[in-house]
């Protein structure tokens, strides 16, 4: 432990031997923080995650620079499926201790995996959508959304609890019990889970069913012999005479008839009901899958038809730009790009090169004066068709340069990727990082602010807020 005033090492005395400042209260605060950290660590090892969160947050309250407690709190949040909260704790930890901090590895583990980032974003969006459905009393749609959330993030405790609550509301006690069991496997001492489990268990095992209640003895109970045959209790008097011959066969026939009646009226209806329930569940699952696939097919058919219409329109507009001999004017960069698309729609590299040549002419006044209304309409229609391919093409090149720390080379490609698709939040976020790395701080601040405004509630927005705060603090 070091002195908060001079940074010297503290001894067993209640004052600093280096500067003389009183450190008695400071030592108690540090000891309390470390004690809460140890308590949180013990609870985390036995999967009492909610208890660990409470202890670790207390540890950080007493000592915000307790890096070990903050990193462990992030791990506990991550284990509970709260990825955004975990990233927030790790980012704060990295800012407090930039060197040799294991939080760097945790952050890189998530950020370098694009598919994992996409899954996190989808989890947040679908969970929020499920909450909206619940407020609208659309419980069936909320259940579907929560199942998708748990397919992306099976350890999301809050999603399991909300799904169990919806099952409780619809009186599907067995399903609710299964979801709560999954919650208890993740966090064994979660108060909300335990409260829900208590209510579910009351419905599954109603109170007042005394299975082992004592039975009153009937008169002459000592004079009879009782024994069980299968599910039947047979009572035989001690002094009674056993039936023989025809009476034995008659009793056997009666017993078989009673057994068949029990099977028909008690066992068989239960089995039929269970089979019907299983068929209904399977039919519901198949119906949901069929609806999703039908919606996807409809979207793809509409997209194909739109592309065909756009292609025909582009072909007609291209014919209008042809000369009397049918040859396309080579001086027009847009015509060359359209020609390359019509010859090979998959040759995005050639199309991008043609449009880049067209960008070099944007600053020439003569070229701008010659642009007619038909030219601008053709340009907009063409970009709407090839925009997605151009976005992916420039984003892949820019992201590769960014990962190789070639920020100046990544800038133009990421900028083009965002210009062709303003919904590409990743391109915009990495563009801000490139501006920051190349020293263009004003542009970086502008881009981070746009990420926060256009993509609220996402991981990239949370990180943009952190970087923006770092820039403002540095100024």
CSV table of C-alpha atoms in Angstrom, one decimal:
chain,number,residue,atom,x,y,z
A,1,UNK,CA,0.0,0.0,0.0
A,2,UNK,CA,1.3,3.4,-0.9
A,3,UNK,CA,0.6,6.8,0.6
A,4,UNK,CA,-2.1,8.9,-1.2
A,5,UNK,CA,-0.1,12.1,-0.5
A,6,UNK,CA,3.4,11.3,-1.6
A,7,UNK,CA,3.3,7.8,-3.1
A,8,UNK,CA,5.7,6.3,-0.6
A,9,UNK,CA,5.3,2.8,0.9
A,10,UNK,CA,3.3,2.7,4.1
A,11,UNK,CA,4.4,0.8,7.2
A,12,UNK,CA,2.4,-0.6,10.1
A,13,UNK,CA,2.1,2.9,11.7
A,14,UNK,CA,-0.9,5.2,11.3
A,15,UNK,CA,1.2,7.9,9.6
A,16,UNK,CA,3.4,8.0,6.6
A,17,UNK,CA,7.0,7.7,7.5
A,18,UNK,CA,7.9,9.6,4.4
A,19,UNK,CA,5.7,12.7,4.5
A,20,UNK,CA,4.1,12.4,8.0
A,21,UNK,CA,0.4,12.6,6.8
A,22,UNK,CA,-2.2,10.7,8.9
A,23,UNK,CA,-3.2,7.5,6.9
A,24,UNK,CA,-5.3,5.7,9.6
A,25,UNK,CA,-8.6,6.3,7.9
A,26,UNK,CA,-7.1,5.8,4.5
A,27,UNK,CA,-5.9,2.4,5.5
A,28,UNK,CA,-9.3,1.4,6.9
A,29,UNK,CA,-10.9,2.4,3.6
A,30,UNK,CA,-8.4,0.4,1.6
A,31,UNK,CA,-8.9,-2.6,3.9
A,32,UNK,CA,-12.7,-2.4,3.6
A,33,UNK,CA,-12.4,-2.2,-0.2
A,34,UNK,CA,-10.1,-5.2,-0.4
A,35,UNK,CA,-12.5,-7.1,2.0
A,36,UNK,CA,-15.5,-6.5,-0.3
A,37,UNK,CA,-13.3,-7.6,-3.2
A,38,UNK,CA,-12.4,-10.9,-1.5
A,39,UNK,CA,-16.1,-11.4,-0.6
A,40,UNK,CA,-17.1,-10.8,-4.2
A,41,UNK,CA,-14.4,-13.2,-5.4
A,42,UNK,CA,-15.6,-16.0,-3.1
A,43,UNK,CA,-19.2,-15.5,-4.2
A,44,UNK,CA,-18.2,-15.5,-7.9
A,45,UNK,CA,-16.4,-18.8,-7.4
A,46,UNK,CA,-19.6,-20.5,-6.2
A,47,UNK,CA,-21.7,-18.7,-8.9
A,48,UNK,CA,-23.4,-16.4,-6.6
A,49,UNK,CA,-23.1,-13.7,-9.3
A,50,UNK,CA,-25.7,-11.2,-8.1
A,51,UNK,CA,-24.1,-11.3,-4.6
A,52,UNK,CA,-20.7,-10.9,-6.2
A,53,UNK,CA,-21.9,-7.8,-8.1
A,54,UNK,CA,-23.2,-6.2,-4.9
A,55,UNK,CA,-19.9,-6.8,-3.1
A,56,UNK,CA,-17.7,-5.7,-5.9
A,57,UNK,CA,-19.7,-2.5,-6.4
A,58,UNK,CA,-19.2,-1.7,-2.7
A,59,UNK,CA,-15.5,-2.4,-3.2
A,60,UNK,CA,-15.3,0.1,-6.0
A,61,UNK,CA,-17.3,2.7,-4.0
A,62,UNK,CA,-14.6,2.6,-1.3
A,63,UNK,CA,-11.7,2.6,-3.8
A,64,UNK,CA,-12.5,3.5,-7.4
A,65,UNK,CA,-8.9,2.6,-8.4
A,66,UNK,CA,-9.3,-1.0,-7.3
A,67,UNK,CA,-8.5,-2.4,-10.8
A,68,UNK,CA,-8.8,-6.0,-9.8
A,69,UNK,CA,-12.3,-5.5,-8.4
A,70,UNK,CA,-13.4,-3.5,-11.5
A,71,UNK,CA,-12.1,-6.2,-13.9
A,72,UNK,CA,-13.8,-9.0,-11.9
A,73,UNK,CA,-17.0,-7.0,-11.9
A,74,UNK,CA,-16.8,-6.9,-15.7
A,75,UNK,CA,-16.3,-10.6,-15.9
A,76,UNK,CA,-19.3,-11.2,-13.6
A,77,UNK,CA,-21.4,-9.0,-15.8
A,78,UNK,CA,-20.2,-10.8,-18.9
A,79,UNK,CA,-21.1,-14.2,-17.3
A,80,UNK,CA,-24.6,-12.9,-16.6
A,81,UNK,CA,-25.0,-11.8,-20.3
A,82,UNK,CA,-24.7,-8.1,-19.5
A,83,UNK,CA,-22.0,-7.5,-22.2
A,84,UNK,CA,-22.5,-3.7,-22.4
A,85,UNK,CA,-22.1,-3.2,-18.6
A,86,UNK,CA,-19.0,-5.5,-18.8
A,87,UNK,CA,-17.4,-3.4,-21.5
A,88,UNK,CA,-18.1,-0.2,-19.6
A,89,UNK,CA,-16.2,-1.5,-16.5
A,90,UNK,CA,-13.3,-2.7,-18.6
A,91,UNK,CA,-13.0,0.6,-20.5
A,92,UNK,CA,-13.0,2.5,-17.2
A,93,UNK,CA,-10.3,0.1,-15.9
A,94,UNK,CA,-8.2,0.6,-19.0
A,95,UNK,CA,-8.4,4.4,-18.6
A,96,UNK,CA,-7.4,4.2,-14.9
A,97,UNK,CA,-4.5,1.8,-15.6
A,98,UNK,CA,-3.4,1.8,-19.2
A,99,UNK,CA,-0.3,-0.3,-18.8
A,100,UNK,CA,-0.3,-4.1,-18.2
A,101,UNK,CA,-4.0,-4.3,-17.7
A,102,UNK,CA,-5.8,-7.5,-18.5
A,103,UNK,CA,-8.9,-5.5,-19.4
A,104,UNK,CA,-7.1,-4.9,-22.8
A,105,UNK,CA,-7.4,-8.6,-23.6
A,106,UNK,CA,-11.1,-8.7,-22.6
A,107,UNK,CA,-11.9,-5.7,-24.8
A,108,UNK,CA,-10.0,-7.1,-27.8
A,109,UNK,CA,-11.6,-10.5,-27.3
A,110,UNK,CA,-15.0,-8.8,-28.1
A,111,UNK,CA,-14.0,-6.0,-30.5
A,112,UNK,CA,-11.8,-8.1,-32.9
A,113,UNK,CA,-14.7,-10.6,-33.5
A,114,UNK,CA,-17.1,-8.8,-35.8
A,115,UNK,CA,-19.7,-11.6,-35.7
A,116,UNK,CA,-19.7,-11.4,-31.9
A,117,UNK,CA,-20.3,-7.7,-32.0
A,118,UNK,CA,-23.2,-8.2,-34.4
A,119,UNK,CA,-24.7,-10.8,-32.1
A,120,UNK,CA,-24.4,-8.4,-29.1
A,121,UNK,CA,-26.1,-5.7,-31.1
A,122,UNK,CA,-28.9,-8.0,-32.2
A,123,UNK,CA,-29.3,-9.2,-28.5
A,124,UNK,CA,-29.8,-5.6,-27.3
A,125,UNK,CA,-32.2,-4.7,-30.1
A,126,UNK,CA,-34.4,-7.9,-29.7
A,127,UNK,CA,-34.5,-7.6,-25.9
A,128,UNK,CA,-35.7,-4.0,-26.1
A,129,UNK,CA,-38.2,-5.1,-28.7
A,130,UNK,CA,-39.4,-7.9,-26.4
A,131,UNK,CA,-39.9,-5.3,-23.6
A,132,UNK,CA,-41.9,-3.1,-26.0
A,133,UNK,CA,-44.1,-6.1,-26.9
A,134,UNK,CA,-44.7,-6.8,-23.2
A,135,UNK,CA,-45.9,-3.2,-22.7
A,136,UNK,CA,-48.2,-3.7,-25.6
A,137,UNK,CA,-49.6,-6.9,-24.2
A,138,UNK,CA,-48.3,-8.8,-27.2
A,139,UNK,CA,-46.9,-11.7,-25.1
A,140,UNK,CA,-46.6,-14.2,-27.9
A,141,UNK,CA,-44.4,-11.9,-29.9
A,142,UNK,CA,-42.3,-11.1,-26.8
A,143,UNK,CA,-41.7,-14.8,-26.2
A,144,UNK,CA,-40.5,-15.3,-29.8
A,145,UNK,CA,-38.1,-12.3,-29.5
A,146,UNK,CA,-36.8,-13.6,-26.2
A,147,UNK,CA,-36.1,-17.0,-27.6
A,148,UNK,CA,-34.1,-15.4,-30.4
A,149,UNK,CA,-32.2,-13.3,-27.7
A,150,UNK,CA,-31.3,-16.5,-25.8
A,151,UNK,CA,-30.2,-18.2,-29.0
A,152,UNK,CA,-27.6,-15.3,-29.4
A,153,UNK,CA,-26.7,-15.1,-25.7
A,154,UNK,CA,-27.8,-18.2,-23.7
A,155,UNK,CA,-26.4,-16.7,-20.4
A,156,UNK,CA,-28.5,-13.5,-20.5
A,157,UNK,CA,-30.1,-13.9,-17.0
A,158,UNK,CA,-32.6,-11.0,-17.4
A,159,UNK,CA,-33.9,-12.5,-20.7
A,160,UNK,CA,-34.4,-15.9,-19.0
A,161,UNK,CA,-36.3,-14.2,-16.1
A,162,UNK,CA,-38.5,-12.2,-18.4
A,163,UNK,CA,-39.3,-15.3,-20.5
A,164,UNK,CA,-40.2,-17.2,-17.3
A,165,UNK,CA,-42.4,-14.4,-16.2
A,166,UNK,CA,-44.3,-14.5,-19.5
A,167,UNK,CA,-44.7,-18.3,-19.0
A,168,UNK,CA,-46.0,-17.7,-15.5
A,169,UNK,CA,-48.5,-15.1,-16.9
A,170,UNK,CA,-49.8,-17.7,-19.4
A,171,UNK,CA,-49.8,-20.4,-16.6
A,172,UNK,CA,-47.2,-22.6,-18.4
A,173,UNK,CA,-45.6,-23.6,-15.1
A,174,UNK,CA,-43.3,-26.4,-16.5
A,175,UNK,CA,-41.8,-24.1,-19.1
A,176,UNK,CA,-41.3,-21.3,-16.5
A,177,UNK,CA,-39.7,-23.8,-14.1
A,178,UNK,CA,-37.2,-24.8,-16.9
A,179,UNK,CA,-36.2,-21.2,-17.6
A,180,UNK,CA,-35.8,-20.5,-13.9
A,181,UNK,CA,-33.6,-23.6,-13.5
A,182,UNK,CA,-31.4,-22.2,-16.3
A,183,UNK,CA,-31.2,-18.9,-14.4
A,184,UNK,CA,-30.2,-20.8,-11.2
A,185,UNK,CA,-27.4,-22.6,-13.1
A,186,UNK,CA,-26.0,-19.3,-14.1
A,187,UNK,CA,-26.6,-17.3,-10.9
A,188,UNK,CA,-27.6,-19.6,-7.9
A,189,UNK,CA,-28.6,-16.8,-5.5
A,190,UNK,CA,-30.5,-14.3,-7.7
A,191,UNK,CA,-33.3,-12.9,-5.6
A,192,UNK,CA,-35.7,-12.4,-8.5
A,193,UNK,CA,-35.1,-16.0,-9.7
A,194,UNK,CA,-35.7,-17.4,-6.2
A,195,UNK,CA,-38.9,-15.4,-5.8
A,196,UNK,CA,-40.3,-16.7,-9.2
A,197,UNK,CA,-39.3,-20.2,-8.3
A,198,UNK,CA,-41.2,-20.1,-5.1
A,199,UNK,CA,-44.4,-19.1,-6.9
A,200,UNK,CA,-43.9,-21.7,-9.6
A,201,UNK,CA,-43.3,-24.5,-7.0
A,202,UNK,CA,-46.5,-23.5,-5.2
A,203,UNK,CA,-48.4,-24.1,-8.4
A,204,UNK,CA,-46.6,-27.3,-9.3
A,205,UNK,CA,-46.9,-28.8,-5.8
A,206,UNK,CA,-50.0,-27.2,-4.2
A,207,UNK,CA,-50.0,-26.7,-0.4
A,208,UNK,CA,-52.1,-28.9,1.8
A,209,UNK,CA,-51.4,-32.2,0.0
A,210,UNK,CA,-50.4,-34.4,2.9
A,211,UNK,CA,-49.1,-37.5,1.3
A,212,UNK,CA,-48.0,-39.2,4.6
A,213,UNK,CA,-51.0,-38.2,6.7
A,214,UNK,CA,-51.9,-40.8,9.3
A,215,UNK,CA,-54.9,-43.0,8.6
A,216,UNK,CA,-57.6,-43.9,11.1
A,217,UNK,CA,-57.8,-47.5,12.0
A,218,UNK,CA,-61.1,-49.1,11.2
A,219,UNK,CA,-62.7,-51.5,13.6
A,220,UNK,CA,-61.4,-55.0,13.4
A,221,UNK,CA,-58.4,-53.8,11.5
A,222,UNK,CA,-56.3,-56.4,13.3
A,223,UNK,CA,-58.4,-59.2,11.7
A,224,UNK,CA,-57.5,-58.5,8.1
A,225,UNK,CA,-54.4,-58.9,6.0
A,226,UNK,CA,-53.5,-56.1,3.5
A,227,UNK,CA,-51.1,-56.4,0.6
A,228,UNK,CA,-50.5,-54.6,-2.7
A,229,UNK,CA,-50.7,-56.1,-6.3
A,230,UNK,CA,-49.4,-53.4,-8.7
A,231,UNK,CA,-51.5,-50.3,-8.1
A,232,UNK,CA,-54.2,-52.1,-6.2
A,233,UNK,CA,-54.5,-52.8,-2.5
A,234,UNK,CA,-56.0,-56.2,-1.7
A,235,UNK,CA,-57.6,-56.8,1.7
A,236,UNK,CA,-58.1,-60.4,2.8
A,237,UNK,CA,-59.8,-61.5,6.1
A,238,UNK,CA,-57.6,-63.7,8.2
A,239,UNK,CA,-60.2,-66.3,8.8
A,240,UNK,CA,-61.9,-66.0,5.4
A,241,UNK,CA,-61.9,-69.0,3.1
A,242,UNK,CA,-60.2,-68.7,-0.3
A,243,UNK,CA,-62.4,-69.1,-3.3
A,244,UNK,CA,-61.7,-72.1,-5.5
A,245,UNK,CA,-62.6,-73.3,-8.9
A,246,UNK,CA,-65.2,-71.3,-10.8
A,247,UNK,CA,-65.1,-68.5,-8.3
A,248,UNK,CA,-61.3,-68.1,-8.8
A,249,UNK,CA,-61.8,-67.8,-12.5
A,250,UNK,CA,-64.6,-65.3,-12.0
A,251,UNK,CA,-62.5,-63.2,-9.7
A,252,UNK,CA,-59.6,-63.3,-12.2
A,253,UNK,CA,-61.9,-62.1,-15.0
A,254,UNK,CA,-63.3,-59.3,-12.8
A,255,UNK,CA,-59.7,-58.2,-12.0
A,256,UNK,CA,-58.7,-58.2,-15.7
A,257,UNK,CA,-61.8,-56.2,-16.6
A,258,UNK,CA,-61.1,-53.7,-13.8
A,259,UNK,CA,-57.5,-53.3,-14.9
A,260,UNK,CA,-58.6,-52.7,-18.5
A,261,UNK,CA,-61.1,-50.1,-17.3
A,262,UNK,CA,-58.5,-48.3,-15.3
A,263,UNK,CA,-56.2,-48.3,-18.3
A,264,UNK,CA,-58.9,-46.9,-20.6
A,265,UNK,CA,-60.3,-44.3,-18.3
A,266,UNK,CA,-57.2,-43.1,-16.3
A,267,UNK,CA,-54.0,-43.9,-18.2
A,268,UNK,CA,-54.9,-43.7,-21.8
A,269,UNK,CA,-56.5,-40.1,-21.6
A,270,UNK,CA,-53.4,-38.8,-20.0
A,271,UNK,CA,-51.2,-40.3,-22.7
A,272,UNK,CA,-53.4,-38.9,-25.4
A,273,UNK,CA,-53.3,-35.4,-23.8
A,274,UNK,CA,-49.5,-35.5,-23.5
A,275,UNK,CA,-49.3,-36.5,-27.2
A,276,UNK,CA,-51.6,-33.7,-28.2
A,277,UNK,CA,-49.6,-31.2,-26.2
A,278,UNK,CA,-46.3,-32.4,-27.9
A,279,UNK,CA,-47.9,-32.2,-31.3
A,280,UNK,CA,-49.2,-28.7,-30.6
A,281,UNK,CA,-45.7,-27.5,-29.5
A,282,UNK,CA,-44.1,-29.0,-32.6
A,283,UNK,CA,-46.8,-27.4,-34.8
A,284,UNK,CA,-46.2,-24.0,-33.1
A,285,UNK,CA,-42.4,-24.2,-33.7
A,286,UNK,CA,-42.9,-25.3,-37.3
A,287,UNK,CA,-45.4,-22.5,-37.9
A,288,UNK,CA,-43.0,-19.9,-36.5
A,289,UNK,CA,-40.2,-21.2,-38.7
A,290,UNK,CA,-42.5,-21.3,-41.7
A,291,UNK,CA,-43.6,-17.7,-41.1
A,292,UNK,CA,-40.0,-16.5,-40.8
A,293,UNK,CA,-38.9,-18.3,-44.0
A,294,UNK,CA,-42.0,-17.0,-45.9
A,295,UNK,CA,-41.2,-13.4,-44.9
A,296,UNK,CA,-37.6,-13.9,-46.0
A,297,UNK,CA,-38.6,-15.4,-49.4
A,298,UNK,CA,-41.1,-12.5,-49.9
A,299,UNK,CA,-38.3,-9.9,-49.2
A,300,UNK,CA,-35.9,-11.7,-51.6
A,301,UNK,CA,-38.5,-11.8,-54.3
A,302,UNK,CA,-39.3,-8.1,-54.0
A,303,UNK,CA,-35.5,-7.3,-54.0
A,304,UNK,CA,-35.0,-9.4,-57.2
A,305,UNK,CA,-37.9,-7.7,-58.9
A,306,UNK,CA,-36.6,-4.2,-57.8
A,307,UNK,CA,-33.1,-5.1,-59.1
A,308,UNK,CA,-34.6,-6.2,-62.5
A,309,UNK,CA,-36.6,-3.0,-62.8
A,310,UNK,CA,-33.5,-0.9,-61.9
A,311,UNK,CA,-31.4,-2.8,-64.4
A,312,UNK,CA,-33.9,-2.2,-67.2
A,313,UNK,CA,-34.2,1.4,-66.3
A,314,UNK,CA,-30.4,1.7,-66.3
A,315,UNK,CA,-30.2,0.0,-69.7
A,316,UNK,CA,-32.7,2.4,-71.2
A,317,UNK,CA,-30.9,5.4,-69.8
A,318,UNK,CA,-27.6,4.0,-71.0
A,319,UNK,CA,-29.0,3.7,-74.5
A,320,UNK,CA,-30.0,7.4,-74.5
A,321,UNK,CA,-26.3,8.2,-73.8
A,322,UNK,CA,-25.0,6.2,-76.7
A,323,UNK,CA,-23.9,8.0,-80.0
A,324,UNK,CA,-25.2,7.4,-83.4
A,325,UNK,CA,-22.8,4.6,-84.0
A,326,UNK,CA,-23.8,2.8,-80.8
A,327,UNK,CA,-20.4,3.4,-79.0
A,328,UNK,CA,-20.3,4.8,-75.5
A,329,UNK,CA,-18.4,7.9,-75.0
A,330,UNK,CA,-15.2,7.0,-73.2
A,331,UNK,CA,-14.8,10.5,-71.6
A,332,UNK,CA,-17.9,10.0,-69.4
A,333,UNK,CA,-16.8,8.1,-66.3
A,334,UNK,CA,-20.3,7.3,-65.2
A,335,UNK,CA,-21.1,5.7,-68.5
A,336,UNK,CA,-18.0,3.5,-68.2
A,337,UNK,CA,-19.1,2.5,-64.6
A,338,UNK,CA,-22.6,1.6,-65.9
A,339,UNK,CA,-21.1,-0.3,-68.8
A,340,UNK,CA,-18.8,-2.3,-66.4
A,341,UNK,CA,-21.9,-3.2,-64.3
A,342,UNK,CA,-23.9,-4.4,-67.2
A,343,UNK,CA,-21.1,-6.5,-68.5
A,344,UNK,CA,-20.3,-8.0,-65.1
A,345,UNK,CA,-22.4,-7.0,-62.0
A,346,UNK,CA,-20.0,-8.8,-59.7
A,347,UNK,CA,-16.9,-6.8,-60.9
A,348,UNK,CA,-17.1,-4.3,-58.0
A,349,UNK,CA,-13.4,-3.4,-58.2
A,350,UNK,CA,-13.8,-2.1,-61.8
A,351,UNK,CA,-17.0,-0.2,-61.0
A,352,UNK,CA,-15.3,1.4,-58.0
A,353,UNK,CA,-12.3,2.4,-60.1
A,354,UNK,CA,-14.7,4.1,-62.7
A,355,UNK,CA,-16.5,6.0,-59.9
A,356,UNK,CA,-13.2,7.0,-58.3
A,357,UNK,CA,-12.1,8.5,-61.7
A,358,UNK,CA,-15.5,10.3,-61.7
A,359,UNK,CA,-14.7,11.7,-58.2
A,360,UNK,CA,-11.5,13.3,-59.5
A,361,UNK,CA,-13.5,15.4,-61.9
A,362,UNK,CA,-15.9,16.7,-59.2
A,363,UNK,CA,-13.7,19.7,-58.6
A,364,UNK,CA,-13.6,20.8,-62.2
A,365,UNK,CA,-16.1,23.6,-62.9
A,366,UNK,CA,-16.5,22.6,-66.6
A,367,UNK,CA,-17.4,19.0,-65.6
A,368,UNK,CA,-19.9,20.2,-63.0
A,369,UNK,CA,-21.6,22.6,-65.6
A,370,UNK,CA,-22.1,19.7,-68.1
A,371,UNK,CA,-24.0,17.6,-65.5
A,372,UNK,CA,-27.7,17.5,-66.6
A,373,UNK,CA,-30.7,16.5,-64.6
A,374,UNK,CA,-30.8,13.2,-66.4
A,375,UNK,CA,-27.2,12.7,-65.5
A,376,UNK,CA,-27.8,13.2,-61.8
A,377,UNK,CA,-30.9,11.0,-61.9
A,378,UNK,CA,-28.9,8.2,-63.6
A,379,UNK,CA,-26.1,8.6,-61.0
A,380,UNK,CA,-28.5,8.3,-58.1
A,381,UNK,CA,-30.2,5.2,-59.6
A,382,UNK,CA,-26.9,3.5,-60.3
A,383,UNK,CA,-25.6,4.1,-56.8
A,384,UNK,CA,-28.8,2.8,-55.2
A,385,UNK,CA,-28.2,-0.5,-57.2
A,386,UNK,CA,-24.4,-1.0,-56.6
A,387,UNK,CA,-24.2,0.9,-53.3
A,388,UNK,CA,-24.3,-2.3,-51.1
A,389,UNK,CA,-21.5,-3.9,-53.0
A,390,UNK,CA,-19.4,-0.7,-53.0
A,391,UNK,CA,-19.9,-0.4,-49.3
A,392,UNK,CA,-18.7,-3.9,-48.5
A,393,UNK,CA,-15.8,-3.4,-50.9
A,394,UNK,CA,-14.5,-0.2,-49.4
A,395,UNK,CA,-15.2,-1.3,-45.8
A,396,UNK,CA,-13.2,-4.5,-46.2
A,397,UNK,CA,-10.2,-2.5,-47.6
A,398,UNK,CA,-10.5,0.2,-45.0
A,399,UNK,CA,-10.9,-2.2,-42.1
A,400,UNK,CA,-7.9,-4.2,-43.2
A,401,UNK,CA,-5.7,-1.0,-43.3
A,402,UNK,CA,-7.1,0.0,-39.9
A,403,UNK,CA,-6.2,-3.2,-38.3
A,404,UNK,CA,-2.7,-2.8,-39.7
A,405,UNK,CA,-2.4,0.7,-38.1
A,406,UNK,CA,-2.4,2.3,-41.6
A,407,UNK,CA,-4.9,4.9,-40.6
A,408,UNK,CA,-4.2,7.5,-43.4
A,409,UNK,CA,-4.7,4.8,-46.0
A,410,UNK,CA,-7.9,3.6,-44.3
A,411,UNK,CA,-9.5,7.0,-44.1
A,412,UNK,CA,-10.7,7.4,-47.8
A,413,UNK,CA,-12.0,3.9,-48.0
A,414,UNK,CA,-14.0,4.0,-44.8
A,415,UNK,CA,-15.4,7.4,-45.8
A,416,UNK,CA,-16.6,6.0,-49.1
A,417,UNK,CA,-18.1,3.0,-47.4
A,418,UNK,CA,-20.1,5.3,-45.2
A,419,UNK,CA,-21.1,7.6,-48.0
A,420,UNK,CA,-22.6,4.7,-50.0
A,421,UNK,CA,-24.5,3.3,-46.9
A,422,UNK,CA,-25.2,5.7,-44.0
A,423,UNK,CA,-26.5,2.8,-42.0
A,424,UNK,CA,-23.0,1.3,-41.8
A,425,UNK,CA,-22.2,2.3,-38.2
A,426,UNK,CA,-19.0,0.3,-38.0
A,427,UNK,CA,-17.5,2.2,-41.0
A,428,UNK,CA,-18.4,5.5,-39.3
A,429,UNK,CA,-17.0,4.4,-35.9
A,430,UNK,CA,-13.6,3.3,-37.4
A,431,UNK,CA,-13.5,6.5,-39.5
A,432,UNK,CA,-13.6,8.5,-36.2
A,433,UNK,CA,-10.8,6.3,-34.8
A,434,UNK,CA,-8.7,7.0,-37.9
A,435,UNK,CA,-9.3,10.8,-37.6
A,436,UNK,CA,-8.3,10.6,-34.0
A,437,UNK,CA,-5.1,8.6,-34.8
A,438,UNK,CA,-4.1,11.0,-37.6
A,439,UNK,CA,-4.5,14.0,-35.3
A,440,UNK,CA,-7.7,15.4,-37.0
A,441,UNK,CA,-9.4,15.8,-33.6
A,442,UNK,CA,-12.2,18.1,-34.7
A,443,UNK,CA,-13.3,15.6,-37.4
A,444,UNK,CA,-13.0,12.8,-34.9
A,445,UNK,CA,-15.3,14.6,-32.4
A,446,UNK,CA,-17.8,15.3,-35.1
A,447,UNK,CA,-17.9,11.6,-36.2
A,448,UNK,CA,-18.1,10.3,-32.6
A,449,UNK,CA,-21.1,12.6,-32.0
A,450,UNK,CA,-22.8,11.3,-35.1
A,451,UNK,CA,-22.2,7.7,-34.0
A,452,UNK,CA,-23.9,8.5,-30.6
A,453,UNK,CA,-26.9,10.2,-32.3
A,454,UNK,CA,-27.5,7.7,-35.2
A,455,UNK,CA,-26.8,4.4,-33.3
A,456,UNK,CA,-28.0,4.9,-29.7
A,457,UNK,CA,-27.9,1.9,-27.3
A,458,UNK,CA,-25.2,0.0,-29.2
A,459,UNK,CA,-21.7,-1.0,-28.2
A,460,UNK,CA,-20.1,1.4,-30.8
A,461,UNK,CA,-22.1,4.3,-29.3
A,462,UNK,CA,-20.9,3.5,-25.8
A,463,UNK,CA,-17.3,3.3,-27.0
A,464,UNK,CA,-17.8,6.6,-28.9
A,465,UNK,CA,-19.0,8.3,-25.8
A,466,UNK,CA,-15.9,7.0,-23.9
A,467,UNK,CA,-13.5,8.2,-26.6
A,468,UNK,CA,-15.2,11.6,-26.9
A,469,UNK,CA,-14.9,12.0,-23.2
A,470,UNK,CA,-11.2,11.2,-23.4
A,471,UNK,CA,-10.7,13.8,-26.1
A,472,UNK,CA,-12.6,16.5,-24.1
A,473,UNK,CA,-10.7,15.7,-20.9
A,474,UNK,CA,-7.4,15.9,-22.8
A,475,UNK,CA,-8.2,19.3,-24.1
